[in-house]
Coordinates of C-alpha atoms in Angstrom, one line a residue:
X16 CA 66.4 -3.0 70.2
X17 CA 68.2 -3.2 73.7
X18 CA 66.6 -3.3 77.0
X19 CA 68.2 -0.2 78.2
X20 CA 66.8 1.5 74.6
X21 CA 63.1 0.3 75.8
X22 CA 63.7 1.3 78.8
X23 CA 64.4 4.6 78.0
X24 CA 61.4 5.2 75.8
X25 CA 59.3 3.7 78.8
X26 CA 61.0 6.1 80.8
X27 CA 59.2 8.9 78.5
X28 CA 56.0 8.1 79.6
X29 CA 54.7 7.2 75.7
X30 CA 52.0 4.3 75.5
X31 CA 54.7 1.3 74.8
X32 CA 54.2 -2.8 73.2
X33 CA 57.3 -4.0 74.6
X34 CA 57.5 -7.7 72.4
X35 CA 60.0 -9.8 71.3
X36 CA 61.0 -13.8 71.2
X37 CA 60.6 -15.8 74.2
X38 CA 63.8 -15.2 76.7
X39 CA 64.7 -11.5 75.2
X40 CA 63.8 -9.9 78.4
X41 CA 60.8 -8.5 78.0
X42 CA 59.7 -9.4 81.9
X43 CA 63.1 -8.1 82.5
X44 CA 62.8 -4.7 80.9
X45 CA 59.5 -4.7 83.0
X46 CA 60.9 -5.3 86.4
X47 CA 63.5 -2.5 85.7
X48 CA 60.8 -0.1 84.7
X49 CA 58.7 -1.0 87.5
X50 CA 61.6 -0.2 89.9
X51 CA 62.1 2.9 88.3
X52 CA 58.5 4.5 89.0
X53 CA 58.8 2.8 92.4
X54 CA 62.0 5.0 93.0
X55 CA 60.3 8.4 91.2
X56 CA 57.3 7.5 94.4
X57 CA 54.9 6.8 91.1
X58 CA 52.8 2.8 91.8
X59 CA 51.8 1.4 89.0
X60 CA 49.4 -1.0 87.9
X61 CA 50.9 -4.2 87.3
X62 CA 48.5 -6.8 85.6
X63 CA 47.7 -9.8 83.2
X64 CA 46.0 -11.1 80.8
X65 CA 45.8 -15.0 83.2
X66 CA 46.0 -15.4 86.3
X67 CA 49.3 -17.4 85.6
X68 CA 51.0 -14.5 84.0
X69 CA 49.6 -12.5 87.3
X70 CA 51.2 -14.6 89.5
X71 CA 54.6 -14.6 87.6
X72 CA 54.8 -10.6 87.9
X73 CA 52.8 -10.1 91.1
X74 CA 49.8 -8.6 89.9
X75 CA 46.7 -9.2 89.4
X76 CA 44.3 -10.0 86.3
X77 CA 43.3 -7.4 84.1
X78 CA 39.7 -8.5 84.6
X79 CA 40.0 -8.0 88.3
X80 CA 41.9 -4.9 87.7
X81 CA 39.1 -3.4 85.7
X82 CA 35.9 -4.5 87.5
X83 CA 34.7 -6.3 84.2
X84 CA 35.6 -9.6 85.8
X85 CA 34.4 -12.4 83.0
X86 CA 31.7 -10.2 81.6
X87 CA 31.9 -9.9 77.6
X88 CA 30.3 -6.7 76.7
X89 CA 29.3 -3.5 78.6
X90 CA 25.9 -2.2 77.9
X91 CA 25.6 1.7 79.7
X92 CA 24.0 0.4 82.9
X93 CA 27.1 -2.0 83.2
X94 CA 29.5 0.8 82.8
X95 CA 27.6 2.7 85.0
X96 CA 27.7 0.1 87.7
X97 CA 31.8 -0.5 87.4
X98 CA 32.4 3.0 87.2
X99 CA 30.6 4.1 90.8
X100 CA 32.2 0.7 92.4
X101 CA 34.8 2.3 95.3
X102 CA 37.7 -0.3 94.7
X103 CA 37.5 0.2 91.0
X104 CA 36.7 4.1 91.0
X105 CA 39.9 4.4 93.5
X106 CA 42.4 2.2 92.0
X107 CA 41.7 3.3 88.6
X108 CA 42.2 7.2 89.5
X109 CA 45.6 6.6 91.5
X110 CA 47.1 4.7 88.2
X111 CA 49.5 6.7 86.6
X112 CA 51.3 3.6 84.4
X113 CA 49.0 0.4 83.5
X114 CA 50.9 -2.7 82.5
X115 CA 49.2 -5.4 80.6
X116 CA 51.5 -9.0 80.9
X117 CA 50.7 -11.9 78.5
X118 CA 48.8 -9.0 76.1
X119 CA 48.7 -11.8 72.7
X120 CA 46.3 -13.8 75.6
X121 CA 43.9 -10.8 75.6
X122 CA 41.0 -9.9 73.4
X123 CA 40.4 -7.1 71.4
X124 CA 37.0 -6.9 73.0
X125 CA 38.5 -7.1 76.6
X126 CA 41.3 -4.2 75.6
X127 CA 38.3 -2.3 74.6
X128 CA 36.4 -2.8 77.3
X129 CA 39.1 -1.6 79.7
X130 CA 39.7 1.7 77.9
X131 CA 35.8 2.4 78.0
X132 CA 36.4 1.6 82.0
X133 CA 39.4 4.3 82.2
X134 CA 38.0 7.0 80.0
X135 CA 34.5 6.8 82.2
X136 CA 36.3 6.7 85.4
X137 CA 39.0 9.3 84.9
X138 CA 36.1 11.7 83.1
X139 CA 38.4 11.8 80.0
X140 CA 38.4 11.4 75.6
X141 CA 42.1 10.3 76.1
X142 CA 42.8 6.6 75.2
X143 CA 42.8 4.8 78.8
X144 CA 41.7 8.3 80.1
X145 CA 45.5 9.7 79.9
X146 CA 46.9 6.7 81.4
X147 CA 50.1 5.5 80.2
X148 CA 49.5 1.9 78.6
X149 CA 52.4 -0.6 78.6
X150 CA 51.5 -3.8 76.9
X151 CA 54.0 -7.0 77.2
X152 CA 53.9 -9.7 75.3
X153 CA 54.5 -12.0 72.0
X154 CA 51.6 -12.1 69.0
X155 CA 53.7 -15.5 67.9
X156 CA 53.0 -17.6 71.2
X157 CA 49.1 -18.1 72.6
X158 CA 46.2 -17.0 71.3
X159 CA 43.1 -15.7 73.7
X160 CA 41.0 -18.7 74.4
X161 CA 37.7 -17.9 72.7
X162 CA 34.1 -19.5 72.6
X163 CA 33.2 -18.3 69.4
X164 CA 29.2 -18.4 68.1
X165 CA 29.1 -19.2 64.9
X166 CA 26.1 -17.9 63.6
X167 CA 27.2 -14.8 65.2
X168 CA 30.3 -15.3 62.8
X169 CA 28.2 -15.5 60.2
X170 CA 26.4 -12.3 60.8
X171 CA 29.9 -10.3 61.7
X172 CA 31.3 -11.9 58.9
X173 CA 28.7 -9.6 56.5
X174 CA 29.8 -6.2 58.3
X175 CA 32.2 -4.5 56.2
X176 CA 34.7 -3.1 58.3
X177 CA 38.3 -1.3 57.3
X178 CA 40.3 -4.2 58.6
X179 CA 39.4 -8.0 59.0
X180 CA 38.2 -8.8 62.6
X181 CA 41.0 -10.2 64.8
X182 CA 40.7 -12.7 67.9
X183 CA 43.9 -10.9 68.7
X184 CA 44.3 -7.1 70.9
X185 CA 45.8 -5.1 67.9
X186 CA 42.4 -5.8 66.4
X187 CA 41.2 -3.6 69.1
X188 CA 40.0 -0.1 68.5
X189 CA 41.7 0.8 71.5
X190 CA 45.2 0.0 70.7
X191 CA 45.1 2.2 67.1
X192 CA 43.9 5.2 69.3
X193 CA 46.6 4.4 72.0
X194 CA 49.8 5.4 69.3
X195 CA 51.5 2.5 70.9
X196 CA 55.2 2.7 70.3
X197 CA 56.4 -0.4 69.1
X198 CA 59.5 -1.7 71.8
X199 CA 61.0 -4.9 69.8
X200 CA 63.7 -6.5 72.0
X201 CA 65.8 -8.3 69.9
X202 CA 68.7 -9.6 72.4
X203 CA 68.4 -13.0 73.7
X204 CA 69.2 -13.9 77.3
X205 CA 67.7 -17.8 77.8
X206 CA 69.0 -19.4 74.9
X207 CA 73.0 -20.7 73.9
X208 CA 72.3 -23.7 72.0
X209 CA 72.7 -22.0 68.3
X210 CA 71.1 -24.8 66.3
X211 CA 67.8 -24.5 68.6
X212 CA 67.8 -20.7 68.4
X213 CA 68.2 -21.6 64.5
X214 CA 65.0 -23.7 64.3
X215 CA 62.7 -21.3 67.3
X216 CA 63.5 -18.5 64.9
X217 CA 62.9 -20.4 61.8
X218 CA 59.1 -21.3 62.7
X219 CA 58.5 -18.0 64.1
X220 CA 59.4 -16.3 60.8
X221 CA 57.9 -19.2 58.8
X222 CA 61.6 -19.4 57.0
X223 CA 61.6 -23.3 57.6
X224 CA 64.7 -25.0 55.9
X225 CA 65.6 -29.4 55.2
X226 CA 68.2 -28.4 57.8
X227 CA 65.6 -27.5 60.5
X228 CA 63.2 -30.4 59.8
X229 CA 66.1 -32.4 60.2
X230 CA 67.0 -30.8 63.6
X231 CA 63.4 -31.7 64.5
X232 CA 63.4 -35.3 63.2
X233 CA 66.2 -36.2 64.6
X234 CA 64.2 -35.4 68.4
X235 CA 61.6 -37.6 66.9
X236 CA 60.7 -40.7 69.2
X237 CA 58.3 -43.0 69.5
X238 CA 55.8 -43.3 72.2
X239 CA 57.3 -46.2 74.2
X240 CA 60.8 -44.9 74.1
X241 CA 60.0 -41.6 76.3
X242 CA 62.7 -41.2 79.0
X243 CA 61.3 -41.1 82.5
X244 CA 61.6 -38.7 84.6
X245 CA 61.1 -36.0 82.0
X246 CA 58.3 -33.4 81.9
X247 CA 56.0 -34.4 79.5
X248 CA 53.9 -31.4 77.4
X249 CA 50.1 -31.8 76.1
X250 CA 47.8 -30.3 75.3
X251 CA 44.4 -31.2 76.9
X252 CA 44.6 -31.3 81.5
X253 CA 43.0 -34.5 80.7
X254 CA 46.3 -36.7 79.8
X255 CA 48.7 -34.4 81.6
X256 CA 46.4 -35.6 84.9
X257 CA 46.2 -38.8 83.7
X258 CA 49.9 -39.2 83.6
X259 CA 50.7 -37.5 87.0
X260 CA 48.2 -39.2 88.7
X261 CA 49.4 -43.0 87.5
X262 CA 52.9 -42.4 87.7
X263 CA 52.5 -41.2 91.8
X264 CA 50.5 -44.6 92.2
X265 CA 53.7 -46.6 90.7
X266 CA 55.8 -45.0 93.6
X267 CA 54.9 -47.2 96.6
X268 CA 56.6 -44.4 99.2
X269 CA 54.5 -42.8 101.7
X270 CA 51.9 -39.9 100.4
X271 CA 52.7 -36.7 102.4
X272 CA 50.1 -33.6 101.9
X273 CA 50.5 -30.0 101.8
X274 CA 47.4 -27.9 102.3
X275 CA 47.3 -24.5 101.2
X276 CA 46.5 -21.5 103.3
X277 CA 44.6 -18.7 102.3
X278 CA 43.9 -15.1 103.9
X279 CA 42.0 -12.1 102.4
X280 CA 39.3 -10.8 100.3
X281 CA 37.2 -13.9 99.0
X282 CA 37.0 -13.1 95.3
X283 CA 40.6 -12.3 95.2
X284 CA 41.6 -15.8 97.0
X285 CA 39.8 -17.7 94.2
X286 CA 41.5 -15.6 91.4
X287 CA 44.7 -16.6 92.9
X288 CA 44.0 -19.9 93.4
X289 CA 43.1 -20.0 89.7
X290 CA 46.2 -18.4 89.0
X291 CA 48.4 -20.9 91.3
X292 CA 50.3 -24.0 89.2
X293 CA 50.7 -25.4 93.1
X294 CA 47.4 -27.5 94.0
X295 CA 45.1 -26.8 97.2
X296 CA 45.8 -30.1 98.3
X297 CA 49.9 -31.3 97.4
X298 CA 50.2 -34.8 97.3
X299 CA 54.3 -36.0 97.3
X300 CA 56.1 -39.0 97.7
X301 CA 59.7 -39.7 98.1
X302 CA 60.9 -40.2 93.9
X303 CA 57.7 -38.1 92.7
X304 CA 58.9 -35.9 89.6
X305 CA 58.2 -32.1 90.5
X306 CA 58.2 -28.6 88.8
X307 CA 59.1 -25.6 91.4
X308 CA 56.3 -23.1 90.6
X309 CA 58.0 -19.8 91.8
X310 CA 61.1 -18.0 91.3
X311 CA 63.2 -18.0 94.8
X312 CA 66.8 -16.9 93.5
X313 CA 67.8 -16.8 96.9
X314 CA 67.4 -20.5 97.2
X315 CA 68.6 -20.8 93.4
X316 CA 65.7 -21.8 91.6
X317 CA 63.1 -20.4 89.2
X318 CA 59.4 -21.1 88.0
X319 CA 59.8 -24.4 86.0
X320 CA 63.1 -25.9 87.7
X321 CA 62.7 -29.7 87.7
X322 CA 63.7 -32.4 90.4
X323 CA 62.8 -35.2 92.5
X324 CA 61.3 -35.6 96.0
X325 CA 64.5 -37.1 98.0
X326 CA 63.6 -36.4 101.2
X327 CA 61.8 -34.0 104.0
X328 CA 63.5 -31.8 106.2
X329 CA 63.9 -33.3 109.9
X330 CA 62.7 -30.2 111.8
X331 CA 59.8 -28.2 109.4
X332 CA 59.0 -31.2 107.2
X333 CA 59.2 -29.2 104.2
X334 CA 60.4 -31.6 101.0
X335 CA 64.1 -31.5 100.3
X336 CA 64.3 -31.9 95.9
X337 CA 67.5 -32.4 94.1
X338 CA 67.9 -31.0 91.0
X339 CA 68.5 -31.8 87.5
X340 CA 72.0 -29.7 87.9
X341 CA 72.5 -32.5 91.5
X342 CA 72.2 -30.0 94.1
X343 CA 69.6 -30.6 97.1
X344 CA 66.9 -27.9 98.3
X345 CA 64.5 -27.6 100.7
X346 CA 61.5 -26.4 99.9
X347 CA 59.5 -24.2 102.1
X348 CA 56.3 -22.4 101.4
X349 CA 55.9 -19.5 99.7
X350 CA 53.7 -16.5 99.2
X351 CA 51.0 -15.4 96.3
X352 CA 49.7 -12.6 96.9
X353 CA 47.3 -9.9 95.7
X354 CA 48.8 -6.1 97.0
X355 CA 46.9 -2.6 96.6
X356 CA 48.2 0.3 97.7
X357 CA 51.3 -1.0 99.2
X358 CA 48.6 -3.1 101.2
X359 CA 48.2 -7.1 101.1
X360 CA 44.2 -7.6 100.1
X361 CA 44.4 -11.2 99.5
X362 CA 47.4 -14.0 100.0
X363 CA 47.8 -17.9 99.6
X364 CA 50.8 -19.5 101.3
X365 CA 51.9 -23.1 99.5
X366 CA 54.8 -25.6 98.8
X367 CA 55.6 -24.3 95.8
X368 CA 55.7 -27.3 93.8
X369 CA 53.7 -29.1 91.6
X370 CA 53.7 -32.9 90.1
X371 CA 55.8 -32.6 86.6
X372 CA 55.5 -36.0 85.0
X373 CA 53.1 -33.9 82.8
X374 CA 51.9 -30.9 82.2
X375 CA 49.9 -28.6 79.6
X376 CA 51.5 -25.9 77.2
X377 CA 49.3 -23.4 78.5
X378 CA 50.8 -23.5 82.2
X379 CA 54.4 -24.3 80.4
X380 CA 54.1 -20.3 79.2
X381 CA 56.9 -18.3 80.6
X382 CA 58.6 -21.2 82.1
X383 CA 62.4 -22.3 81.4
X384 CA 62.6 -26.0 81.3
X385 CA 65.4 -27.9 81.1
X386 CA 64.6 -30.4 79.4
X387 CA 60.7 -31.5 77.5
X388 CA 58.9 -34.4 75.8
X389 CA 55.9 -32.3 73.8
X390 CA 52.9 -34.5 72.2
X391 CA 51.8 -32.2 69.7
X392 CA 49.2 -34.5 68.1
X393 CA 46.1 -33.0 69.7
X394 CA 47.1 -29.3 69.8
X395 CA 44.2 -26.8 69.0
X396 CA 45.5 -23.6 68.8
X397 CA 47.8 -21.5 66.4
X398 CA 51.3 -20.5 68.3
X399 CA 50.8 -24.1 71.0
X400 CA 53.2 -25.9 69.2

């Protein structure tokens, strides 16, 4: 399916899972959509599964969204309590369109949890209490992140129910009753190197051939012949800090610190901050490897553009980086921000820039990199690889 063709059945106002491989536009198709109520005077609510994905589309968490917050089950009083709060009461009534970012990152329990939420609030049987539900996002990358009990395992493992229980949010009561119309975008808009579209497309479909494996052995390298100056990908914060951290000690430049600002509703801050791949506290020096964390076409780059600390700019002392492509920028703070209503609630203001000697697959979802080293040898999680 096209983008216009989802578009167009979004455009309906039918419960939608917009999916598809990485770089076929889903976000894309979003933006459009979003731009589309905006013009018909309709504001919807545009949220995500992480606060990473929030800050990508400008939203907020689901959690947040909801009132559920990190709760993991909602007994009547809690229900009760959510469903009498102002914010939550008037922000889930004035929601015509939900969107759900990052939905494989979601559990069925949350999903669940959400509808109960909309149906008490809006007073209605309707999944989502009428709302129009627009999920995003890819079942073949990351999993939720789940602290299973196992003896309660055990015990659910004895309930005999129709399907088999599912970490993912199709496994979610909520989603059969939503009669989501399935949106798979099948175009691809970030990728022009055949042979590595060849091999992406092989492991998604589990159709590996000698030819792929090959593709992939040939990358192969050993430990001690890793390029410098090239993000590296783990999996645990542990290494990816322990790299960033020794490799800005090597560089025997000047530190300069960024400290980020923050104005706003408390609760909200902290959620962004969560959300933020720019630290509190930004440490540079002249040759430090850096990651831009925002998109700023205007100033031509995107979340995940790499480059090197060259310089600072005489007058604002904002970092100048040039790029892998060779061209300079400066970089200047930007905002992240949490909006209701048309109305700012909560906003951070940072550098947006991070250290990018290393960093972890979770926060490298959504991103376009140029160019990767990946140490796959401690990866825990279906899809991370």
């Amino acid at each position: 399916m096209t983008q216009d063709q989802a578009l167009n059945i979004l455009k309906t106002g039918v419960n939608v899972f917009l999916t598809g491989e990485p770089g076929a536009g889903k976000t894309h198709t979003i933006n459009n959509f979003v731009s589309y109520l905006r013009s018909s005077d309709i504001e919807p609510s545009i949220t995500a599964s992480t606060g990473i994905a929030a800050t990508h589309i400008g939203g907020m968490t689901i959690h947040s969204w909801s009132g559920i917050g990190i709760k993991t089950k909602l007994d009547k009083y809690e229900l009760d309590k959510i469903a009498t709060s102002e914010y939550v009461v008037r922000r889930v009534n004035r929601t015509k369109v939900l969107i759900i970012d990052e939905i494989s990152m979601l559990s069925p329990n949350m999903l669940d949890m959400v509808d109960m939420v909309c149906r008490e609030i809006k007073q209605s049987g309707e999944p989502f209490g009428g709302i129009q539900i627009v999920l995003v996002g890819d079942f073949f990358q990351l999993p939720p992140i789940t602290k299973r009990d196992l003896t309660e395992e055990r015990q659910n493992s004895l309930i005999k129910e129709k399907k088999p229980l599912s970490v993912f949010a199709y496994g979610a009561g909520a989603w059969e009753r939503a009669r989501l119309v399935v949106c798979y975008l099948a175009e691809q808009h970030r990728q022009d190197d055949s042979d590595f579209l060849s091999v992406l497309s092989a492991i998604r479909a589990d159709k590996i051939l000698k030819e792929h494996l090959g593709y992939i052995h040939g990358r192969q390298i050993e430990h001690e012949d890793m390029p410098e100056n090239i993000t590296k990908l783990f999996s645990h914060n542990v290494h990816v800090d322990q790299v960033n951290n020794s490799e800005l000690a090597k560089l025997e430049e000047e530190v300069k610190s960024f400290r980020m600002s923050a104005e706003g509703n408390d609760k909200l801050i902290e959620t962004l901050k969560k959300g933020c791949l720019s630290p509190e506290n930004l440490e540079l020096k002249i040759g430090a490897v850096v990651m831009c964390t925002k998109n700023n076409p205007k100033e031509r780059f995107v979340n995940g553009t790499l480059g090197s600390v060259v310089g600072y700019e005489e007058f604002s002392g904002y970092p100048i980086i040039k790029t892998k492509s060779g061209s300079n920028i400066v970089v200047a703070p930007m905002d992240w921000a949490v909006e209701e209503n048309g109305k700012i609630r909560a906003q951070i203001t940072q550098i947006p820039l991070r250290l990018a000697w290393a960093i972890t697959v979770h926060k490298s979802q959504g991103m376009s990199l140029d160019e990767a080293v990946m140490d796959l040898s401690q990866v825990f999680e279906f899809g991370q690889g």
